[in-house]
Coordinates of C-alpha atoms and ligand atoms in Angstrom, one line a residue:
M1 CA 101.9 108.8 60.9
A2 CA 102.0 112.2 63.6
C3 CA 101.5 115.6 63.1
V4 CA 102.6 117.2 66.3
V5 CA 102.4 121.1 67.1
I6 CA 104.7 122.3 69.7
V7 CA 103.0 125.9 71.3
G8 CA 104.5 129.0 74.0
T9 CA 102.2 128.1 76.4
Q10 CA 103.4 131.6 78.0
W11 CA 105.0 135.1 76.6
G12 CA 107.4 132.9 74.6
D13 CA 110.5 132.0 75.3
E14 CA 109.6 129.4 76.5
G15 CA 112.2 127.1 74.2
K16 CA 110.8 126.5 72.5
G17 CA 113.8 125.8 69.7
K18 CA 115.7 123.9 71.9
I19 CA 112.2 120.8 72.3
V20 CA 111.7 121.7 68.6
D21 CA 115.0 120.5 67.6
L22 CA 114.8 118.1 70.1
L23 CA 112.1 116.3 68.4
T24 CA 113.4 116.7 65.0
R25 CA 115.2 113.2 65.3
N26 CA 111.5 111.5 64.9
A27 CA 110.2 114.0 61.9
D28 CA 110.3 114.3 58.7
F29 CA 109.2 118.1 58.5
V30 CA 109.3 120.8 60.5
V31 CA 107.1 123.6 59.5
R32 CA 107.0 127.4 60.7
F33 CA 103.0 128.4 60.6
Q34 CA 103.2 132.3 62.3
G35 CA 104.9 134.7 62.4
G36 CA 108.0 136.2 61.1
S37 CA 111.1 137.2 62.3
N38 CA 110.2 138.3 65.5
A39 CA 110.8 134.9 67.2
G40 CA 113.8 133.9 67.8
H41 CA 114.3 130.5 68.5
T42 CA 117.6 128.8 70.1
I43 CA 119.5 125.9 70.1
V44 CA 122.8 125.6 71.7
L45 CA 124.4 122.2 69.8
R46 CA 128.0 121.0 71.6
G47 CA 128.9 124.4 72.7
E48 CA 127.8 125.6 69.5
K49 CA 125.1 128.2 69.7
F50 CA 122.3 129.1 66.6
I51 CA 119.8 131.3 66.6
F52 CA 116.9 131.4 63.8
H53 CA 114.5 133.9 63.4
L54 CA 112.6 132.5 60.2
I55 CA 114.3 129.4 59.3
P56 CA 112.7 126.3 61.1
S57 CA 114.7 124.4 63.8
G58 CA 114.8 121.3 62.1
I59 CA 117.4 122.7 59.8
L60 CA 120.8 121.3 62.2
Y61 CA 119.6 117.9 61.1
R62 CA 120.8 116.9 57.0
G63 CA 118.0 115.9 54.9
K64 CA 114.5 116.6 57.3
K65 CA 112.7 119.5 55.4
C66 CA 111.6 122.6 57.4
I67 CA 108.9 124.6 55.9
I68 CA 108.4 128.1 56.4
G69 CA 104.2 128.7 55.7
N70 CA 101.5 130.5 53.8
G71 CA 101.1 131.8 57.2
V72 CA 104.3 133.5 58.0
V73 CA 105.2 136.7 57.0
L74 CA 108.7 136.8 55.7
D75 CA 111.7 139.4 55.5
P76 CA 113.9 138.5 52.6
E77 CA 116.9 139.9 54.1
V78 CA 116.9 138.6 57.4
L79 CA 116.0 135.0 55.9
L80 CA 118.8 135.6 53.5
E81 CA 121.4 136.5 56.1
E82 CA 119.8 133.2 58.1
I83 CA 120.8 131.0 55.2
K84 CA 124.2 132.9 55.0
E85 CA 125.5 132.4 58.2
L86 CA 124.2 128.7 58.4
K87 CA 126.5 127.8 55.1
E88 CA 129.3 129.1 56.5
R89 CA 129.0 127.1 59.7
G90 CA 128.8 124.0 57.8
Y91 CA 125.4 123.1 58.1
F92 CA 122.6 123.0 55.3
K93 CA 124.1 122.1 53.1
D94 CA 121.2 121.1 50.5
D95 CA 119.0 123.1 49.0
Q96 CA 116.6 120.9 49.2
Q97 CA 115.9 120.9 52.6
L98 CA 114.2 124.5 53.0
M99 CA 111.0 125.0 51.1
I100 CA 109.3 128.7 51.4
S101 CA 105.3 129.0 50.3
E102 CA 104.4 130.8 47.5
E103 CA 101.3 132.2 49.4
A104 CA 103.3 133.5 52.5
H105 CA 103.8 137.5 52.8
L106 CA 106.8 139.7 52.4
I107 CA 107.8 142.0 55.5
L108 CA 108.4 145.3 53.2
P109 CA 111.1 148.1 54.3
Y110 CA 108.2 150.5 54.9
H111 CA 106.6 148.1 57.4
R112 CA 109.5 147.4 59.1
K113 CA 110.1 151.6 59.3
I114 CA 105.8 151.9 60.7
D115 CA 106.7 149.4 63.2
V116 CA 109.5 151.3 64.8
A117 CA 107.3 154.7 63.6
R118 CA 104.1 153.9 65.4
E119 CA 105.9 152.6 68.8
R120 CA 106.1 155.8 69.9
I121 CA 102.7 156.7 69.7
F122 CA 101.4 152.7 70.7
K123 CA 104.0 151.4 73.2
I124 CA 103.6 147.7 72.5
G125 CA 107.6 147.0 72.5
T126 CA 108.2 145.3 69.4
T127 CA 110.9 143.7 67.9
G128 CA 110.2 146.0 65.2
R129 CA 110.5 144.5 62.9
G130 CA 107.4 144.9 60.6
I131 CA 105.4 142.3 61.7
G132 CA 102.2 144.0 62.5
P133 CA 102.0 145.7 59.8
A134 CA 102.5 143.0 57.1
Y135 CA 100.2 141.8 58.8
E136 CA 97.7 144.4 58.4
D137 CA 98.8 144.4 54.2
K138 CA 97.4 140.6 54.2
V139 CA 94.4 141.7 56.0
A140 CA 93.8 144.6 54.4
R141 CA 94.6 142.4 50.9
C142 CA 97.0 144.9 50.2
G143 CA 99.9 142.8 50.5
I144 CA 102.3 141.0 48.6
R145 CA 103.2 137.8 48.2
V146 CA 105.8 135.0 47.6
I147 CA 104.6 134.8 44.7
D148 CA 103.8 138.4 43.0
L149 CA 107.8 138.8 43.4
M150 CA 107.4 135.8 40.6
D151 CA 105.1 138.5 38.2
E152 CA 107.0 141.5 37.6
E153 CA 104.4 143.4 36.1
L154 CA 102.7 142.1 39.3
F155 CA 104.9 142.8 41.6
R156 CA 105.8 146.7 40.4
E157 CA 101.5 147.4 40.4
K158 CA 101.5 146.1 43.3
L159 CA 104.8 147.6 45.2
E160 CA 103.5 151.5 43.2
A161 CA 99.7 151.3 44.3
N162 CA 101.1 150.3 48.3
L163 CA 104.5 152.8 48.2
L164 CA 101.4 155.4 47.5
Q165 CA 99.6 154.7 50.1
K166 CA 102.6 153.8 52.5
N167 CA 104.9 157.6 52.0
T168 CA 101.8 159.7 53.0
Y169 CA 101.2 157.9 55.9
L170 CA 105.1 157.8 56.1
V171 CA 105.5 161.5 56.3
E172 CA 102.1 163.0 56.7
V173 CA 101.0 161.3 60.0
L174 CA 104.5 159.5 61.3
K175 CA 106.7 162.1 60.3
E176 CA 109.2 159.7 58.5
E177 CA 110.9 159.9 55.0
P178 CA 109.3 158.6 52.5
F179 CA 110.5 155.7 50.1
R180 CA 112.2 155.4 46.2
F181 CA 110.3 152.9 44.5
S182 CA 113.2 151.9 42.6
E183 CA 115.4 151.2 45.9
I184 CA 112.5 148.3 47.2
F185 CA 111.6 147.0 43.4
E186 CA 114.8 146.4 42.4
T187 CA 116.0 144.7 46.1
Y188 CA 113.1 142.9 46.3
L189 CA 114.5 141.2 42.5
R190 CA 117.3 140.4 43.8
F191 CA 115.4 139.2 46.7
R192 CA 113.7 136.6 44.1
D193 CA 116.6 135.3 42.4
L194 CA 118.3 134.2 45.7
L195 CA 115.2 132.7 46.9
G196 CA 113.6 131.3 44.1
K197 CA 114.7 127.9 45.0
Y198 CA 113.2 127.5 47.6
I199 CA 109.7 129.1 46.9
K200 CA 107.1 126.1 46.5
D201 CA 104.1 125.0 46.8
T202 CA 104.4 123.8 50.7
T203 CA 100.2 122.6 51.4
R204 CA 100.6 120.4 48.7
I205 CA 104.3 119.2 49.7
L206 CA 102.8 118.7 52.9
H207 CA 99.1 117.1 51.8
E208 CA 102.0 114.3 50.0
A209 CA 103.8 114.0 53.1
L210 CA 100.5 113.4 55.2
H211 CA 99.5 111.3 52.1
Q212 CA 102.8 109.1 52.7
G213 CA 102.6 109.1 56.7
K214 CA 105.5 111.0 57.0
H215 CA 105.4 112.7 60.7
I216 CA 105.5 116.0 61.1
L217 CA 106.8 118.8 63.8
F218 CA 104.5 122.6 63.7
E219 CA 107.2 124.7 65.1
G220 CA 104.9 127.8 67.0
A221 CA 106.4 130.3 67.2
Q222 CA 105.8 133.6 70.5
G223 CA 103.8 132.6 73.7
T224 CA 99.7 132.0 73.9
L225 CA 99.7 134.9 76.2
L226 CA 100.9 136.4 73.1
D227 CA 97.8 135.8 70.9
L228 CA 96.5 138.2 68.7
D229 CA 93.0 137.1 70.5
H230 CA 94.1 135.1 73.3
G231 CA 96.5 137.3 74.9
T232 CA 97.4 140.1 76.9
Y233 CA 95.5 142.3 74.2
P234 CA 96.6 144.7 72.4
Y235 CA 100.6 144.0 74.5
V236 CA 100.1 141.2 72.1
T237 CA 102.0 140.1 68.6
A238 CA 99.8 140.2 65.3
S239 CA 99.2 136.8 64.6
N240 CA 97.5 133.9 66.0
T241 CA 99.8 132.1 67.9
V242 CA 97.6 129.0 68.9
A243 CA 98.1 125.3 68.0
G244 CA 94.3 126.3 66.4
N245 CA 96.5 128.2 63.4
A246 CA 99.1 125.6 63.0
C247 CA 96.0 124.6 60.2
A248 CA 95.8 127.5 58.8
G249 CA 98.8 128.9 58.3
A250 CA 100.2 125.6 56.5
G251 CA 96.8 124.1 55.2
V252 CA 96.3 121.3 57.1
P253 CA 93.4 120.0 57.9
P254 CA 92.4 119.7 62.0
T255 CA 91.8 115.8 61.8
E256 CA 95.2 115.6 60.9
I257 CA 96.5 116.9 63.8
D258 CA 97.8 114.8 67.0
T259 CA 99.5 115.6 69.3
I260 CA 100.0 118.5 70.7
L261 CA 103.0 119.8 73.1
G262 CA 103.1 123.0 75.0
V263 CA 105.7 124.5 76.5
A264 CA 106.9 125.7 79.8
K265 CA 109.4 127.4 81.2
A266 CA 109.9 126.3 84.9
Y267 CA 109.4 130.2 85.7
T268 CA 107.8 133.2 83.5
T269 CA 109.5 136.1 81.0
R270 CA 108.2 138.8 79.0
V271 CA 109.9 141.0 77.0
G272 CA 107.7 144.5 75.7
E273 CA 105.3 146.4 78.2
G274 CA 101.8 144.9 79.4
P275 CA 101.0 143.3 82.3
F276 CA 102.5 140.4 83.8
P277 CA 101.0 139.4 87.5
T278 CA 103.8 137.4 88.4
E279 CA 106.7 140.0 87.8
L280 CA 109.8 140.5 90.3
R281 CA 111.3 143.7 89.9
D282 CA 113.9 142.6 92.4
E283 CA 117.3 140.8 93.5
V284 CA 115.0 137.3 92.8
G285 CA 114.3 138.4 89.8
E286 CA 117.2 139.5 88.6
K287 CA 118.8 136.5 90.0
M288 CA 116.6 134.4 87.4
R289 CA 117.9 136.6 84.4
Q290 CA 121.2 136.3 85.5
R291 CA 121.1 132.2 86.0
G292 CA 118.4 132.1 82.6
G293 CA 120.3 133.8 80.4
E294 CA 117.5 136.1 80.2
Y295 CA 118.3 138.7 77.1
G296 CA 115.4 138.4 74.3
A297 CA 117.5 136.8 71.4
T298 CA 116.3 139.1 68.9
T299 CA 116.4 142.0 70.0
G300 CA 119.0 141.9 73.5
R301 CA 116.5 143.4 75.9
P302 CA 116.5 142.2 79.1
R303 CA 113.3 140.3 79.6
R304 CA 111.0 140.9 82.8
C305 CA 111.5 137.8 85.4
G306 CA 109.2 136.3 87.4
W307 CA 108.1 133.0 89.8
F308 CA 105.8 130.7 87.3
D309 CA 101.9 131.4 86.6
A310 CA 99.5 128.8 86.7
V311 CA 97.2 130.5 85.6
I312 CA 98.3 131.6 82.5
V313 CA 99.6 128.6 81.7
N314 CA 95.7 126.6 82.4
H315 CA 95.0 129.1 80.1
A316 CA 96.9 128.2 77.8
I317 CA 96.3 124.5 78.5
R318 CA 92.5 125.0 77.3
I319 CA 93.0 127.1 74.3
N320 CA 95.3 124.9 73.4
G321 CA 93.9 121.6 74.0
I322 CA 97.2 120.6 75.8
R323 CA 97.8 117.1 77.2
E324 CA 101.4 117.1 77.4
V325 CA 104.1 119.9 78.2
A326 CA 107.4 120.0 78.0
L327 CA 108.9 121.7 81.2
T328 CA 111.8 124.0 80.5
K329 CA 114.7 125.9 82.2
M330 CA 114.6 123.7 85.7
D331 CA 118.9 124.2 87.0
V332 CA 117.6 128.1 86.1
L333 CA 116.0 128.0 89.3
N334 CA 118.9 125.0 90.9
E335 CA 120.5 127.8 94.1
F336 CA 116.3 129.0 95.0
E337 CA 115.9 128.3 98.6
K338 CA 111.9 129.2 97.9
I339 CA 110.2 128.9 94.5
K340 CA 106.5 130.7 94.8
I341 CA 104.1 129.4 92.4
C342 CA 101.2 131.6 91.3
V343 CA 97.7 129.7 91.4
G344 CA 95.1 132.2 91.5
Y345 CA 94.6 136.6 91.3
Q346 CA 93.2 138.8 94.0
I347 CA 91.7 141.3 92.0
D348 CA 89.5 144.1 94.1
G349 CA 88.8 141.6 97.3
K350 CA 87.8 139.2 94.8
V351 CA 90.2 136.3 93.8
L352 CA 89.8 135.0 90.0
Y353 CA 91.1 131.2 89.0
H354 CA 91.6 132.3 85.2
V355 CA 92.7 135.0 83.3
P356 CA 90.8 138.5 82.8
S357 CA 89.9 140.5 79.3
N358 CA 89.9 143.9 80.7
L359 CA 93.5 145.6 80.8
R360 CA 92.9 146.9 83.6
I361 CA 91.9 144.3 85.6
W362 CA 95.0 142.3 84.0
Q363 CA 97.1 145.5 85.5
S364 CA 95.7 145.1 89.3
A365 CA 95.7 141.6 88.8
K366 CA 97.6 140.9 92.6
P367 CA 98.8 136.8 92.7
I368 CA 98.5 134.5 95.6
Y369 CA 101.1 132.4 96.2
E370 CA 101.8 129.2 97.3
E371 CA 105.3 128.2 98.4
M372 CA 107.7 125.5 97.7
E373 CA 110.8 124.3 99.0
G374 CA 114.0 124.9 96.4
W375 CA 116.1 121.7 95.7
K376 CA 119.4 123.9 96.4
G377 CA 121.8 121.3 93.7
E378 CA 122.4 120.8 90.3
I379 CA 120.2 118.9 88.2
R380 CA 121.9 120.0 84.8
G381 CA 123.1 116.4 84.4
A382 CA 120.0 114.2 85.3
K383 CA 118.7 112.1 82.8
Q384 CA 116.1 110.9 84.1
Y385 CA 113.6 111.8 86.5
R386 CA 114.5 109.5 89.0
D387 CA 118.3 112.0 89.1
L388 CA 116.3 114.9 90.3
P389 CA 115.9 115.2 93.8
L390 CA 112.3 115.7 95.9
N391 CA 111.7 118.9 96.2
A392 CA 111.9 119.5 92.0
R393 CA 109.6 115.9 91.7
R394 CA 107.4 117.8 94.0
Y395 CA 107.6 121.0 91.4
I396 CA 106.7 119.1 89.2
K397 CA 103.9 117.4 90.3
R398 CA 102.2 120.3 92.2
I399 CA 102.9 122.3 88.6
E400 CA 100.8 118.9 86.9
E401 CA 97.9 119.8 89.5
L402 CA 97.9 123.0 89.2
I403 CA 98.1 122.7 84.7
Q404 CA 95.4 119.9 84.9
A405 CA 98.3 117.9 82.5
R406 CA 100.8 116.0 81.8
V407 CA 105.0 117.1 82.1
T408 CA 106.1 114.7 79.8
I409 CA 109.7 116.2 78.7
I410 CA 111.9 118.2 81.2
S411 CA 114.2 119.9 80.1
V412 CA 117.8 120.9 82.6
G413 CA 120.0 122.8 80.7
S414 CA 120.3 124.2 76.9
E415 CA 122.1 121.4 75.0
R416 CA 119.9 118.6 73.8
E417 CA 120.9 116.4 75.6
E418 CA 120.2 118.0 78.9
T419 CA 116.6 116.4 78.8
I420 CA 114.6 113.8 80.6
I421 CA 111.6 112.4 78.2
L422 CA 109.0 110.7 79.3
K423 CA 107.0 110.6 76.7
N424 CA 107.9 111.2 73.4
P425 CA 104.9 113.0 71.1
F426 CA 105.9 110.8 68.3
G427 CA 105.2 108.1 70.0
K428 CA 108.8 106.9 69.6
Ligands
LIG501 P1 112.2 130.1 72.3 O1 111.6 131.4 71.0 O2 110.9 129.2 72.7 O3 112.9 129.3 70.8 O4 113.3 130.1 73.6 P2 114.8 131.4 73.2 O5 115.3 130.8 72.5 O6 113.8 132.6 72.9 O7 114.8 131.1 75.0 C1 115.3 130.0 75.6 C2 116.5 130.6 76.1 O8 116.8 129.1 77.2 C3 117.5 129.8 75.2 O9 118.9 130.8 75.3 C4 117.9 128.2 75.1 O10 119.0 128.1 74.6 C5 117.8 128.3 76.7 N1 117.2 127.0 77.2 C6 115.8 126.0 76.6 N2 116.3 125.2 77.8 C7 117.0 125.3 78.5 C8 116.6 125.1 80.0 O11 116.8 123.6 79.6 N3 117.7 125.1 80.9 C9 118.6 126.6 80.6 N4 119.9 126.9 80.8 N5 119.0 127.4 79.6 C10 118.0 126.0 78.4
LIG502 P1 109.4 133.5 70.5 O1 109.3 132.9 69.2 C1 108.7 137.0 73.4 C2 106.4 139.9 72.1 C3 107.0 141.4 71.3 C4 105.9 142.2 72.0 C5 105.3 141.8 71.2 C6 104.6 142.3 69.8 O2 111.0 133.9 70.3 O3 108.9 133.6 71.6 P2 106.1 141.5 67.2 O4 107.0 142.4 67.2 O5 104.9 140.5 67.9 O6 104.9 143.5 66.8 O7 105.3 142.8 69.2 O8 105.7 140.4 71.4 N1 106.7 138.8 70.5 C7 108.1 138.1 71.6 N2 108.5 137.8 73.1 N3 109.4 135.8 72.1 C8 108.9 135.4 70.7 O9 109.6 134.7 69.7 C9 108.0 137.3 70.3 N4 107.8 138.0 69.2 C10 107.7 139.0 69.3 O10 108.3 141.8 72.0 O11 106.5 142.2 73.3
LIG503 MG1 112.6 133.3 71.6

């Protein structure tokens, strides 16, 4: 039995989907434990591209169970669309493969509207998927959970009480149109009918799986620097993205977790607003964006690009307890003459080797760089570590020294096979 948690070590989009897909081969269950359809996890399988927002990235394997855990905020409309598309493409033929926690909270249309309208004021650069407002309701204890849909009267009561508040807020404060009760009520009862077969007590199912010695892969969304507590607040998402939340977000005890695998991109990207010390607003950043296809998988927004920042990844290593790292998108750096790594920040004449909490300090941080020679050659076909050019190996070694963790998986292309596995976290 092994439980492996996969988390992003930067600002999301590190390539978690690809790594989850790769490791699902050795797993029995793949579990999403936080976030919602703000996530966009891409898998490329023999040239065919899949983007998952809610369905765990293990779904392409027949027979592997995929769980949407209690910590997720679930938009039924997005999920139904994803299910439909997958089925049309000839995947996900067995409905037993997917399970949705009864305790997951629902995203309702007013969450999305509030999210988008509030962006005019707060300018976080959210995905507009209603994530923040849905988690707010969960914490305020007025959220509507998946299980509530099963009791029509309870659902009616909760929706009525919520709509009263939300419509007042929408109309009076945000100057938006209100929602009609009947529209949402009927739509969501229809969603219940369509999704009913997937709704389960997933915590108990996971406990049973643990008891039977199954292998479980926890699929984190977003990244550590987007964590509500440990990220660049307020420019973060509304959930804890760190490995510790795999337990709360799925109902699995911390004592069951064996390995935390951090996913790090060989450079850095960020979508939305907020500090990003190594950002390159020049042709070098543009080259990364073009070579790496750095456009949001959920919103299509161009991702901001910059050099690898060892300070933030080191922060992620410590917060999550990561000892093993999957380093992705190494091939994107193939054509760079020189490659830089940020090893610390210069702030008001002082040098800082850890991330600050103060947003103003974050924003004035100037990166201190080490410069390395590029390898100037194609590495996509590399199958083993020794196939990599010397300068690529040097780059990896230097990153390992700086972040104090071992690079155990090296991704050199978007396909499942374009990966060098030095150590499999499931021990296979
Ligand atoms: P996630 O949110 O962490 O799952 O990452 P995204 O799917 O949002 O973004 C990662 C992008 O990089 C996707 O388009 C992947 O197909 C792609 N990708 C992943 N690993 C590699 C790699 O090693 N090389 C290249 N060139 N692309 C990769
Ligand atoms: P994956 O799982 C990158 C960012 C948004 C915004 C901030 C808050 O694909 O790595 P939200 O809609 O969550 O309230 O937006 O978080 N963000 C992501 N950035 N990858 C993601 O997910 C993200 N999910 C949210 O761009 O800056
Ligand atoms: Mg993504």
